[in-house]
Amino acid sequence: MILPRIILKEQPEIVLSREWVTGEEALKAASYATGRQREFFAWRMIVRRELGRDLRIGYNEAGAPQLENNPLYISVSHAWGYVAVVLSEKRCAIDIESSDRNFCRIADHYLSGEEQTLSQDERWLGVAWCAKECLVKYASREGLDLIGDLHLRSVDFKRGVVEARLDEKPLEVRFSFPEGTNLIQAVIL
């Protein structure tokens, strides 16, 4: 397998089967609503198809998924019937979101005034949301302030790159608009 590996699947394309989850996971998922249960099963199936059926999946202190007894890093996202997984030898993060969502309504809650003006492109607020979500996942800790702790410095739509900072560390968030979908996809590798 070539790493890093990004996998994006439409959930209806995924034939879900309990053979891809442990008994413990099936019990946990039984209390979930149907849509949440599909998401839970879908990304586990994708990961286990890539890395082996016996792979153990746990969670870190911040609630992010991690692979047990495996050196690879994982990040997961799901939105509007899609699931995205990234596997990498280094810390990573992925986020997907529908481009149809009304980001204007909530922009003040996740972007500083300066960040809101980084681009006039109509897709910017959605890209910025996904970039911030990636930064939260990459930081893998609770209590982050979306405006005070996570900073977007610039955006280049031609290159599909947002330059960001987390704890004074510069990070590059790559984004795209996967063909045949209405999604925004952002990833830190």
XYZ file of C-alpha atoms in Angstrom:
189
model
C 0.000 0.000 0.000
C 1.264 3.460 -0.890
C 1.025 5.955 1.976
C -0.423 8.356 2.707
C -3.670 6.920 1.378
C -6.911 8.894 1.132
C -10.107 6.919 0.582
C -13.441 8.621 -0.180
C -16.509 6.434 -0.654
C -20.200 7.076 -0.997
C -21.869 5.102 1.777
C -24.596 3.550 -0.414
C -21.760 1.972 -2.466
C -20.475 0.256 0.657
C -22.156 -3.060 1.375
C -22.171 -3.065 5.129
C -21.632 -6.297 6.952
C -21.100 -7.088 10.600
C -18.103 -9.203 9.569
C -16.080 -5.948 9.467
C -16.788 -4.988 13.091
C -15.994 -6.698 16.364
C -18.732 -7.915 18.688
C -17.892 -5.064 21.038
C -18.217 -2.530 18.205
C -21.557 -4.015 17.091
C -22.892 -3.680 20.644
C -21.716 -0.096 20.846
C -23.299 0.742 17.473
C -26.633 -0.852 18.416
C -27.536 2.257 20.429
C -26.818 4.612 17.496
C -29.374 6.010 15.079
C -29.339 4.263 11.692
C -27.320 6.965 9.889
C -24.683 7.146 12.623
C -24.504 3.345 12.675
C -23.836 3.273 8.906
C -21.015 5.811 9.320
C -19.543 3.818 12.222
C -19.567 0.553 10.242
C -18.503 2.123 6.925
C -15.197 3.633 7.993
C -14.248 0.540 10.003
C -14.904 -1.636 6.989
C -12.759 0.633 4.784
C -9.872 0.585 7.270
C -10.035 -3.176 7.806
C -10.193 -3.848 4.062
C -6.973 -1.854 3.748
C -5.135 -3.145 6.823
C -6.687 -6.476 7.763
C -9.849 -7.786 9.343
C -8.222 -8.352 12.752
C -7.112 -4.749 13.178
C -8.057 -3.270 16.562
C -9.398 0.286 16.614
C -9.415 2.417 19.739
C -9.684 6.073 20.684
C -7.222 8.539 22.167
C -7.904 10.877 25.098
C -9.482 13.464 22.771
C -11.877 10.873 21.319
C -10.113 10.528 17.954
C -9.793 7.062 16.413
C -6.433 5.356 16.542
C -5.098 2.014 15.410
C -3.994 -0.298 18.202
C -0.700 -2.146 17.788
C -0.176 -0.476 14.423
C 2.221 2.404 13.706
C -0.074 4.101 11.174
C -2.105 7.202 11.901
C -5.755 7.498 10.926
C -8.284 10.254 10.499
C -11.951 9.860 9.589
C -14.743 12.128 8.410
C -18.275 11.607 7.171
C -20.873 13.888 5.669
C -23.992 13.657 3.565
C -23.711 9.969 2.740
C -19.934 9.932 2.209
C -17.115 8.633 4.349
C -13.451 9.664 4.077
C -10.448 7.973 5.660
C -6.786 8.911 5.543
C -4.023 6.498 6.582
C -0.494 7.802 7.004
C 2.867 7.098 8.579
C 2.696 10.609 10.075
C 0.056 12.468 12.047
C -2.778 13.396 9.678
C -6.289 14.808 9.523
C -9.178 14.796 7.061
C -12.522 16.540 6.862
C -15.327 16.509 4.318
C -18.391 18.706 4.220
C -21.199 19.450 1.803
C -20.543 22.581 -0.215
C -24.307 23.222 -0.051
C -24.154 23.998 3.672
C -24.789 27.632 4.693
C -21.408 28.581 6.195
C -22.237 32.320 6.227
C -24.614 31.721 9.123
C -21.862 30.402 11.406
C -18.690 32.047 10.040
C -18.344 34.364 13.065
C -18.094 31.288 15.290
C -15.064 29.766 13.560
C -13.284 32.564 11.673
C -11.741 35.816 12.804
C -12.656 38.936 10.850
C -9.270 38.800 9.130
C -9.723 35.126 8.185
C -13.146 35.856 6.683
C -11.525 38.293 4.252
C -8.696 36.017 3.047
C -10.672 35.233 -0.118
C -13.697 36.511 -1.984
C -14.240 33.093 -3.581
C -17.766 31.903 -2.771
C -16.344 28.557 -1.630
C -13.977 30.111 0.932
C -16.161 29.825 4.038
C -16.688 26.101 3.394
C -12.994 25.508 2.704
C -12.134 27.447 5.869
C -14.558 25.309 7.918
C -12.925 22.107 6.647
C -9.441 23.544 7.271
C -10.340 24.396 10.876
C -11.868 20.939 11.405
C -8.632 19.403 10.115
C -6.622 21.536 12.535
C -8.806 20.380 15.451
C -8.328 16.742 14.460
C -4.607 17.218 13.870
C -4.154 18.844 17.302
C -6.015 15.908 18.858
C -6.821 17.643 22.102
C -9.900 19.105 23.714
C -10.657 22.711 24.543
C -9.314 24.398 21.419
C -10.789 27.768 20.497
C -11.540 27.806 16.760
C -10.619 31.476 16.460
C -8.042 31.968 19.225
C -5.984 28.774 18.813
C -6.336 27.857 15.129
C -5.159 30.401 12.586
C -5.612 30.491 8.819
C -2.995 32.729 7.182
C -3.622 32.495 3.433
C -5.499 30.537 0.796
C -4.605 29.678 -2.792
C -7.540 28.215 -4.731
C -5.382 27.419 -7.793
C -3.048 25.222 -5.718
C -5.773 24.020 -3.323
C -3.797 25.089 -0.239
C -4.599 26.898 2.999
C -1.573 28.015 5.007
C -2.384 27.634 8.721
C -0.800 27.734 12.164
C -1.347 25.555 15.207
C 0.679 26.342 18.329
C 2.944 28.529 16.176
C 3.650 25.515 13.943
C 2.995 26.234 10.258
C 0.782 23.648 8.567
C -0.442 23.203 5.027
C -4.066 22.145 4.592
C -4.730 20.806 1.106
C -8.277 21.014 -0.197
C -10.217 19.823 -3.221
C -13.712 19.411 -4.567
C -13.971 15.701 -5.462
C -15.457 15.209 -8.915
C -19.012 13.942 -9.050
C -19.800 15.121 -5.511
C -20.909 18.328 -3.828
C -18.164 17.907 -1.232
C -15.274 19.958 0.017
C -12.389 17.742 1.146
C -9.494 19.021 3.246
C -6.495 17.078 4.509
C -3.309 17.599 6.502
C -0.581 15.088 5.713
